[in-house]
Amino acid sequence: MEMSMMILVILALVYYSFRIIQVIIKLRQRIVLPATRGERNAIRKHPQKITAPPTVEGQKNGLIINAALVLFIIAMFTIVYITEVFSWHQYLFMLLFLAYSYFMLPLNLFAVKHDGILIGMRFIPWKRINTIHVVPIDKSHRYSGFSQEGNQGYVLKIKYTFGHASFVITSEQMLKRLLKLLKEHVKVEKKVETSVSQSK
């Protein structure tokens, strides 16, 4: 039991570390959208939370926090291994801690690149995007009332392999630009849905 848990912790550490390194590499490459502060202001994780700049410097605090958490678990794992105080409870704690950090402390990041999309701690290649769905924010929407910009915006929902994410788009112009980019890259057999009238 202890050996199985230990292997799971090692795999989780490798995966988490890979994600951090991958995001850093992608942040150093050219970003298609958002390219300006104005464009970034129109893309929000929450109506009141504008996404941070899609650069290593802009995501520095989040990257440092995630890297520190990984190093903390590595140090804990090393101490447990060296002292030979093996217990599946300790490894379970490490796994739960890593899972919590990965899913609950993601980067405040959204960026379109030539080969996919950066969302939080994940880079999603175009081929792994399943559906794109746009929902207008009306008076009955849960985001209604948080901000004036959000009240006139849309929620962009992205469903991909093994997960999904959503962002608030406060500008119709930005929404159309995003949809145009997404439709160009997502394969034809992948379904791109929108509730926004093209005549708007």
Short mmCIF file of N, CA and C in Angstrom, two decimals, residues 16-93:
data_model
loop_
_atom_site.label_atom_id
_atom_site.label_comp_id
_atom_site.label_asym_id
_atom_site.label_seq_id
_atom_site.Cartn_x
_atom_site.Cartn_y
_atom_site.Cartn_z
N TYR A 16 2.73 17.74 -12.11
CA TYR A 16 2.59 19.13 -11.66
C TYR A 16 3.78 19.95 -12.15
N SER A 17 4.99 19.41 -11.97
CA SER A 17 6.21 20.10 -12.40
C SER A 17 6.20 20.32 -13.91
N PHE A 18 5.75 19.30 -14.65
CA PHE A 18 5.67 19.41 -16.10
C PHE A 18 4.73 20.53 -16.51
N ARG A 19 3.59 20.63 -15.84
CA ARG A 19 2.62 21.68 -16.16
C ARG A 19 3.21 23.07 -15.92
N ILE A 20 3.92 23.24 -14.82
CA ILE A 20 4.53 24.54 -14.51
C ILE A 20 5.56 24.91 -15.57
N ILE A 21 6.43 23.96 -15.92
CA ILE A 21 7.46 24.20 -16.93
C ILE A 21 6.83 24.48 -18.29
N GLN A 22 5.79 23.72 -18.63
CA GLN A 22 5.11 23.92 -19.92
C GLN A 22 4.50 25.31 -20.02
N VAL A 23 3.86 25.76 -18.95
CA VAL A 23 3.25 27.09 -18.95
C VAL A 23 4.32 28.17 -19.12
N ILE A 24 5.44 28.03 -18.42
CA ILE A 24 6.53 29.01 -18.53
C ILE A 24 7.05 29.07 -19.96
N ILE A 25 7.25 27.91 -20.58
CA ILE A 25 7.73 27.86 -21.97
C ILE A 25 6.73 28.54 -22.90
N LYS A 26 5.44 28.23 -22.73
CA LYS A 26 4.42 28.81 -23.59
C LYS A 26 4.29 30.32 -23.38
N LEU A 27 4.48 30.78 -22.15
CA LEU A 27 4.40 32.21 -21.88
C LEU A 27 5.53 32.98 -22.55
N ARG A 28 6.64 32.31 -22.79
CA ARG A 28 7.79 32.95 -23.44
C ARG A 28 7.63 33.00 -24.96
N GLN A 29 6.65 32.28 -25.48
CA GLN A 29 6.39 32.29 -26.92
C GLN A 29 5.37 33.36 -27.27
N ARG A 30 5.19 33.61 -28.55
CA ARG A 30 4.30 34.68 -29.01
C ARG A 30 2.85 34.39 -28.64
N ILE A 31 2.20 35.41 -28.12
CA ILE A 31 0.78 35.33 -27.76
C ILE A 31 -0.04 35.98 -28.87
N VAL A 32 -1.05 35.28 -29.35
CA VAL A 32 -1.92 35.83 -30.39
C VAL A 32 -2.94 36.79 -29.79
N LEU A 33 -3.54 36.39 -28.69
CA LEU A 33 -4.57 37.18 -28.02
C LEU A 33 -4.64 36.78 -26.54
N PRO A 34 -4.72 37.75 -25.62
CA PRO A 34 -4.77 39.20 -25.79
C PRO A 34 -3.37 39.79 -25.97
N ALA A 35 -3.26 40.75 -26.87
CA ALA A 35 -1.96 41.36 -27.16
C ALA A 35 -1.79 42.72 -26.49
N THR A 36 -2.89 43.32 -26.06
CA THR A 36 -2.83 44.64 -25.42
C THR A 36 -3.59 44.61 -24.10
N ARG A 37 -3.38 45.64 -23.31
CA ARG A 37 -4.08 45.74 -22.02
C ARG A 37 -5.59 45.86 -22.23
N GLY A 38 -5.98 46.60 -23.27
CA GLY A 38 -7.40 46.75 -23.55
C GLY A 38 -8.07 45.42 -23.87
N GLU A 39 -7.37 44.57 -24.65
CA GLU A 39 -7.91 43.25 -24.97
C GLU A 39 -7.99 42.39 -23.72
N ARG A 40 -6.97 42.49 -22.87
CA ARG A 40 -6.96 41.70 -21.64
C ARG A 40 -8.07 42.12 -20.69
N ASN A 41 -8.39 43.41 -20.67
CA ASN A 41 -9.46 43.90 -19.81
C ASN A 41 -10.82 43.33 -20.19
N ALA A 42 -10.95 42.90 -21.45
CA ALA A 42 -12.23 42.37 -21.93
C ALA A 42 -12.37 40.87 -21.68
N ILE A 43 -11.31 40.24 -21.15
CA ILE A 43 -11.35 38.80 -20.86
C ILE A 43 -11.15 38.61 -19.36
N ARG A 44 -12.12 38.05 -18.69
CA ARG A 44 -12.07 37.97 -17.23
C ARG A 44 -12.43 36.58 -16.72
N LYS A 45 -11.76 36.17 -15.66
CA LYS A 45 -12.10 34.91 -15.01
C LYS A 45 -13.43 35.05 -14.29
N HIS A 46 -13.68 36.25 -13.81
CA HIS A 46 -14.91 36.61 -13.10
C HIS A 46 -15.22 38.04 -13.53
N PRO A 47 -16.48 38.47 -13.54
CA PRO A 47 -16.79 39.84 -13.97
C PRO A 47 -15.93 40.92 -13.30
N GLN A 48 -15.47 40.66 -12.08
CA GLN A 48 -14.67 41.65 -11.37
C GLN A 48 -13.19 41.28 -11.32
N LYS A 49 -12.80 40.24 -12.03
CA LYS A 49 -11.41 39.79 -11.97
C LYS A 49 -10.81 39.69 -13.37
N ILE A 50 -10.09 40.73 -13.75
CA ILE A 50 -9.43 40.77 -15.06
C ILE A 50 -8.25 39.79 -15.05
N THR A 51 -8.06 39.08 -16.15
CA THR A 51 -6.94 38.14 -16.22
C THR A 51 -5.61 38.88 -16.16
N ALA A 52 -4.62 38.26 -15.54
CA ALA A 52 -3.29 38.83 -15.42
C ALA A 52 -2.59 38.77 -16.78
N PRO A 53 -1.56 39.60 -17.00
CA PRO A 53 -0.84 39.59 -18.28
C PRO A 53 -0.31 38.20 -18.63
N PRO A 54 -0.43 37.77 -19.89
CA PRO A 54 0.04 36.44 -20.29
C PRO A 54 1.54 36.42 -20.56
N THR A 55 2.30 36.81 -19.55
CA THR A 55 3.76 36.80 -19.62
C THR A 55 4.30 36.16 -18.34
N VAL A 56 5.56 35.76 -18.38
CA VAL A 56 6.17 35.17 -17.18
C VAL A 56 6.16 36.18 -16.05
N GLU A 57 6.46 37.44 -16.36
CA GLU A 57 6.47 38.49 -15.34
C GLU A 57 5.06 38.72 -14.79
N GLY A 58 4.07 38.73 -15.68
CA GLY A 58 2.70 38.96 -15.26
C GLY A 58 2.13 37.84 -14.41
N GLN A 59 2.63 36.62 -14.62
CA GLN A 59 2.15 35.45 -13.87
C GLN A 59 3.14 35.03 -12.78
N LYS A 60 4.10 35.89 -12.49
CA LYS A 60 5.19 35.55 -11.58
C LYS A 60 4.71 35.08 -10.22
N ASN A 61 3.80 35.82 -9.60
CA ASN A 61 3.35 35.45 -8.26
C ASN A 61 2.69 34.07 -8.24
N GLY A 62 1.82 33.81 -9.20
CA GLY A 62 1.16 32.51 -9.26
C GLY A 62 2.13 31.38 -9.52
N LEU A 63 3.10 31.62 -10.40
CA LEU A 63 4.10 30.59 -10.70
C LEU A 63 4.96 30.29 -9.48
N ILE A 64 5.33 31.34 -8.75
CA ILE A 64 6.16 31.16 -7.55
C ILE A 64 5.39 30.35 -6.50
N ILE A 65 4.12 30.68 -6.30
CA ILE A 65 3.31 29.96 -5.31
C ILE A 65 3.20 28.49 -5.67
N ASN A 66 2.89 28.19 -6.94
CA ASN A 66 2.75 26.80 -7.37
C ASN A 66 4.07 26.05 -7.29
N ALA A 67 5.16 26.70 -7.68
CA ALA A 67 6.48 26.06 -7.60
C ALA A 67 6.87 25.80 -6.14
N ALA A 68 6.55 26.76 -5.25
CA ALA A 68 6.87 26.60 -3.83
C ALA A 68 6.10 25.43 -3.23
N LEU A 69 4.86 25.25 -3.63
CA LEU A 69 4.06 24.13 -3.13
C LEU A 69 4.63 22.79 -3.59
N VAL A 70 5.08 22.74 -4.83
CA VAL A 70 5.70 21.51 -5.33
C VAL A 70 6.99 21.21 -4.57
N LEU A 71 7.81 22.24 -4.34
CA LEU A 71 9.06 22.06 -3.60
C LEU A 71 8.79 21.63 -2.16
N PHE A 72 7.72 22.15 -1.58
CA PHE A 72 7.34 21.76 -0.21
C PHE A 72 7.03 20.27 -0.14
N ILE A 73 6.26 19.77 -1.11
CA ILE A 73 5.92 18.35 -1.12
C ILE A 73 7.15 17.50 -1.42
N ILE A 74 8.03 17.99 -2.29
CA ILE A 74 9.27 17.25 -2.58
C ILE A 74 10.11 17.13 -1.31
N ALA A 75 10.21 18.23 -0.55
CA ALA A 75 10.97 18.22 0.70
C ALA A 75 10.34 17.26 1.70
N MET A 76 9.01 17.30 1.82
CA MET A 76 8.32 16.40 2.74
C MET A 76 8.52 14.94 2.32
N PHE A 77 8.40 14.68 1.02
CA PHE A 77 8.58 13.33 0.50
C PHE A 77 10.00 12.82 0.79
N THR A 78 10.99 13.69 0.59
CA THR A 78 12.39 13.32 0.83
C THR A 78 12.64 12.98 2.29
N ILE A 79 12.07 13.80 3.19
CA ILE A 79 12.25 13.56 4.63
C ILE A 79 11.63 12.22 5.03
N VAL A 80 10.43 11.97 4.53
CA VAL A 80 9.75 10.70 4.84
C VAL A 80 10.54 9.52 4.31
N TYR A 81 11.09 9.68 3.11
CA TYR A 81 11.83 8.58 2.49
C TYR A 81 13.16 8.31 3.21
N ILE A 82 13.88 9.39 3.56
CA ILE A 82 15.18 9.24 4.23
C ILE A 82 15.02 8.66 5.63
N THR A 83 14.03 9.16 6.36
CA THR A 83 13.83 8.69 7.74
C THR A 83 13.14 7.33 7.79
N GLU A 84 12.67 6.87 6.61
CA GLU A 84 12.02 5.56 6.49
C GLU A 84 10.78 5.43 7.37
N VAL A 85 10.12 6.57 7.58
CA VAL A 85 8.87 6.56 8.34
C VAL A 85 7.72 6.45 7.32
N PHE A 86 7.60 5.30 6.72
CA PHE A 86 6.61 5.12 5.66
C PHE A 86 5.21 4.94 6.25
N SER A 87 4.29 5.69 5.72
CA SER A 87 2.88 5.57 6.12
C SER A 87 2.01 6.04 4.96
N TRP A 88 1.04 5.25 4.60
CA TRP A 88 0.19 5.63 3.47
C TRP A 88 -0.61 6.89 3.78
N HIS A 89 -0.80 7.19 5.08
CA HIS A 89 -1.51 8.42 5.46
C HIS A 89 -0.71 9.65 5.03
N GLN A 90 0.61 9.57 5.20
CA GLN A 90 1.45 10.70 4.82
C GLN A 90 1.42 10.92 3.31
N TYR A 91 1.49 9.85 2.55
CA TYR A 91 1.45 9.96 1.10
C TYR A 91 0.08 10.43 0.62
N LEU A 92 -0.97 10.00 1.30
CA LEU A 92 -2.31 10.45 0.95
C LEU A 92 -2.44 11.95 1.16
N PHE A 93 -1.88 12.44 2.26
CA PHE A 93 -1.89 13.88 2.52
C PHE A 93 -1.17 14.63 1.41
#
